[in-house]
PDB file of C-alpha atoms and ligand atoms in Angstrom:
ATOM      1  CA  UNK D   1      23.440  -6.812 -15.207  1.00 97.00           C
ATOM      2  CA  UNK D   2      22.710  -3.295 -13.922  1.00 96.00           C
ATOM      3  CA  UNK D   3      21.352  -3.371  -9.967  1.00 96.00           C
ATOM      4  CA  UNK D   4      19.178  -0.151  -9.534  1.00 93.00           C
ATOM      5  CA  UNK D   5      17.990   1.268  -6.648  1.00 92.00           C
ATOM      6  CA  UNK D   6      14.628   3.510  -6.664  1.00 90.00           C
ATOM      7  CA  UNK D   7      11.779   5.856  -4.751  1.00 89.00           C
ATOM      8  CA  UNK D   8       9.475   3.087  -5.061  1.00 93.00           C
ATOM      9  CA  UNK D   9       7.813   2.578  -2.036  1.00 94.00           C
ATOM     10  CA  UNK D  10       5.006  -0.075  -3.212  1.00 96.00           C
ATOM     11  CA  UNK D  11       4.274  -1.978  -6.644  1.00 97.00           C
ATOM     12  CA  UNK D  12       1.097  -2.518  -7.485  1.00 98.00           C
ATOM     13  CA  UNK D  13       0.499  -5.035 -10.297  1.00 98.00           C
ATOM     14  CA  UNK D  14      -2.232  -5.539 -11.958  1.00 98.00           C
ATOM     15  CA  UNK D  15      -3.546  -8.200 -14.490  1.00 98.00           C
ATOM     16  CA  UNK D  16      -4.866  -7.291 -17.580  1.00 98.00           C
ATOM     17  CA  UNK D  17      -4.213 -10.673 -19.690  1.00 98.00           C
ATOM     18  CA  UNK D  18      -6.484 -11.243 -22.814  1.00 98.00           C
ATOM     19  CA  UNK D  19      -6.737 -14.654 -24.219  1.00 97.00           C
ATOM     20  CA  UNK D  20      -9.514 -15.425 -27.145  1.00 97.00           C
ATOM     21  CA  UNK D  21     -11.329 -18.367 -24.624  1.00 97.00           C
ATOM     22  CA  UNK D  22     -11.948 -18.630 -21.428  1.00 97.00           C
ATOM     23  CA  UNK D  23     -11.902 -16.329 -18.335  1.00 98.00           C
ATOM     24  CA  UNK D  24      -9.448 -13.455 -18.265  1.00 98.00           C
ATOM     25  CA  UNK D  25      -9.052 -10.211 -16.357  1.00 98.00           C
ATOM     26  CA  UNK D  26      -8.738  -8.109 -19.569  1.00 98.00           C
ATOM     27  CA  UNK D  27     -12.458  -9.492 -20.169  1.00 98.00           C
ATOM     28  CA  UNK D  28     -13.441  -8.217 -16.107  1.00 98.00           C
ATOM     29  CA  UNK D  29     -12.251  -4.270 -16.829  1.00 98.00           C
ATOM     30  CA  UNK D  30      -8.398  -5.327 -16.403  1.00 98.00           C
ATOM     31  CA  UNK D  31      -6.900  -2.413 -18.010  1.00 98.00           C
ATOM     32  CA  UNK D  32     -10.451  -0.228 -16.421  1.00 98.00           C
ATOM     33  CA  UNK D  33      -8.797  -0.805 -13.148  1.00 98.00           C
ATOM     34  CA  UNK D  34      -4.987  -0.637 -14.006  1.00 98.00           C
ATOM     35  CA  UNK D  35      -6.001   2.702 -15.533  1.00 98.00           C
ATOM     36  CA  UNK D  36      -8.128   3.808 -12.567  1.00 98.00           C
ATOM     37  CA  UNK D  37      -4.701   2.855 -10.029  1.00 98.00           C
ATOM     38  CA  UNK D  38      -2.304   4.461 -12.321  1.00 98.00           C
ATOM     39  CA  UNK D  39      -4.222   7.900 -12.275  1.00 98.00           C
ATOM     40  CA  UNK D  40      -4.900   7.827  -8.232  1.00 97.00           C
ATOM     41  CA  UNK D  41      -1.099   7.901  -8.410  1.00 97.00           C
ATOM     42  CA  UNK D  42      -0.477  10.244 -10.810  1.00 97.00           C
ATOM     43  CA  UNK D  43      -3.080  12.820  -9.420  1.00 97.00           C
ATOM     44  CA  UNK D  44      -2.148  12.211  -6.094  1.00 96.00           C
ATOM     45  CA  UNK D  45       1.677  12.842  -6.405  1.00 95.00           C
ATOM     46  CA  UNK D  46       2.726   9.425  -5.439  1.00 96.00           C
ATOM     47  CA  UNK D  47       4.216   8.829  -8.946  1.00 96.00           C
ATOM     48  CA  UNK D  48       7.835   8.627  -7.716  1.00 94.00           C
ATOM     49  CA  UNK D  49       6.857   6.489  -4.579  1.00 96.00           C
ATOM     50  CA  UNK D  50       4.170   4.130  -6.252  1.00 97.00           C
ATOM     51  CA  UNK D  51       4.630   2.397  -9.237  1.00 97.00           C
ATOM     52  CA  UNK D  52       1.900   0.198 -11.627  1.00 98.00           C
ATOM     53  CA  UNK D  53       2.452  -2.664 -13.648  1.00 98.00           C
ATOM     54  CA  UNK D  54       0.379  -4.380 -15.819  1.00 98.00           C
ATOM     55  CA  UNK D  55       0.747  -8.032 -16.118  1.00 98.00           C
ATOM     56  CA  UNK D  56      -0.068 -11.270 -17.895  1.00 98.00           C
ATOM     57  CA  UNK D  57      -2.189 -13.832 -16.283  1.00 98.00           C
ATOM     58  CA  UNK D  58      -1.195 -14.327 -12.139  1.00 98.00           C
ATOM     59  CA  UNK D  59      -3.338 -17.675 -12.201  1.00 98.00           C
ATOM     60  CA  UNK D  60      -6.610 -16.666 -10.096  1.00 98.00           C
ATOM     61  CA  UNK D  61      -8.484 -16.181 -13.417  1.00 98.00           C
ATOM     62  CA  UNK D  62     -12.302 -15.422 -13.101  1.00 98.00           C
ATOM     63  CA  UNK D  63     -15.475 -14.219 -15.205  1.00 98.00           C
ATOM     64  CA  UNK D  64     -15.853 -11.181 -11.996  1.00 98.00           C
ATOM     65  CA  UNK D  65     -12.129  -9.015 -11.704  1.00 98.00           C
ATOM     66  CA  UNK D  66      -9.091  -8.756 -12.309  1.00 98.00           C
ATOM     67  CA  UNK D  67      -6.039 -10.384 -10.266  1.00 98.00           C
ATOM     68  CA  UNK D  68      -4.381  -7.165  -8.258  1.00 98.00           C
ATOM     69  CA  UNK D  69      -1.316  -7.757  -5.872  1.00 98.00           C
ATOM     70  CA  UNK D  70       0.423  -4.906  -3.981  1.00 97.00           C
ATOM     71  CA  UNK D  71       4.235  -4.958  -2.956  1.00 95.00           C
ATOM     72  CA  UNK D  72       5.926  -5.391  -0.413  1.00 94.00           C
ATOM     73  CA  UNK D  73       2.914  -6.020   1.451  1.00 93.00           C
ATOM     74  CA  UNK D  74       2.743  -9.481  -0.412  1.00 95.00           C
ATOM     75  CA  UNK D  75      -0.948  -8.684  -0.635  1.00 96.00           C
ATOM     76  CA  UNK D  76      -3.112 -10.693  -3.472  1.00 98.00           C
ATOM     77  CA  UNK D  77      -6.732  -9.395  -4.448  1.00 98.00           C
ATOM     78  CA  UNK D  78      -8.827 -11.147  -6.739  1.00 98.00           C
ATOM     79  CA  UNK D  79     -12.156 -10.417  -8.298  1.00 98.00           C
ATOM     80  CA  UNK D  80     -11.051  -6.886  -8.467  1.00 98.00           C
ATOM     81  CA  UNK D  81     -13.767  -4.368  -9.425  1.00 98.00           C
ATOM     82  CA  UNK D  82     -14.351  -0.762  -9.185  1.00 98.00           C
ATOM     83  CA  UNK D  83     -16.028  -0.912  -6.206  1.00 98.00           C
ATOM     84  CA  UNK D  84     -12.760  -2.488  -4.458  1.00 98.00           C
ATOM     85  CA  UNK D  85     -10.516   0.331  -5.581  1.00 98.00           C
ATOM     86  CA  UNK D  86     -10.999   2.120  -2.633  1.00 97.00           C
ATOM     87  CA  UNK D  87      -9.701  -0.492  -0.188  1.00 97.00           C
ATOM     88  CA  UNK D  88      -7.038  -1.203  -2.485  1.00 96.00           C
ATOM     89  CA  UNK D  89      -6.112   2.729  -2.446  1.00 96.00           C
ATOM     90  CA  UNK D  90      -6.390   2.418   1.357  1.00 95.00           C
ATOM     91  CA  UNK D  91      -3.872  -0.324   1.275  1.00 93.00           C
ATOM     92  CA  UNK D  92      -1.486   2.232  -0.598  1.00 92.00           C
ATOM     93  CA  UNK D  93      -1.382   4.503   1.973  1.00 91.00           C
ATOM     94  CA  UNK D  94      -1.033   2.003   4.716  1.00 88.00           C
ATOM     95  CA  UNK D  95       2.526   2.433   6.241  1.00 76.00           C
ATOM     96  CA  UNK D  96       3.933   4.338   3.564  1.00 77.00           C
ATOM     97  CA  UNK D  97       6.525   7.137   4.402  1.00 66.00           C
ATOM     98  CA  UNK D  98       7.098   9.165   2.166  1.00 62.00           C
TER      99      UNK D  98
HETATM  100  S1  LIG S   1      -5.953 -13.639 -16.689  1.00 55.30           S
HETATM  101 FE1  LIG S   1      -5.689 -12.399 -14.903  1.00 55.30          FE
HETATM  102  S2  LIG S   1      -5.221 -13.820 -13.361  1.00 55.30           S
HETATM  103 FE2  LIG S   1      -5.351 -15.020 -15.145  1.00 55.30          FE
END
């Protein structure tokens, strides 16, 4: 085992899970809103203080959004869409030094 230390100030992951029945964010835009966090990042030059993970399934599956939870805040957001992104963006920036 290797212990690393990084910039990361926040991890944001996100669910994008497909499975052939039943609800799942990658059904709900999962990978629309993992793609729409990763570029606020990138264009925003937080990309060596806020990293973005896509997951599997986090267990609040739904037929609305995807599952979204932000580190270290310990912060869970279900039923994720597009028109959440900006509180979840505001989130980001809460108490972040950088
Ligand atoms: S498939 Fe995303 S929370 Fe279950």
């Amino acid at each position: 085992m290797k212990e690393l230390s990084t910039s990361y100030r926040k991890h944001i992951f996100v669910c994008t899970n497909d499975r052939l029945e039943g609800s799942c964010c990658n059904k709900v835009n999962g990978y629309g809103i993992f793609h729409a966090l990763k570029e606020y990042v990138l264009s925003n030059g937080l990309a060596n203080a806020v990293w973005v993970t896509r997951t599997g399934c986090l267990g609040f599956c739904n037929d609305i959004g995807t599952t979204v939870v932000l580190y270290p805040e310990k912060k869970w957001f279900t039923k994720v869409t597009k028109d959440d992104l900006p509180k979840i963006i505001e989130e980001i920036h809460k108490r972040m030094v950088l």
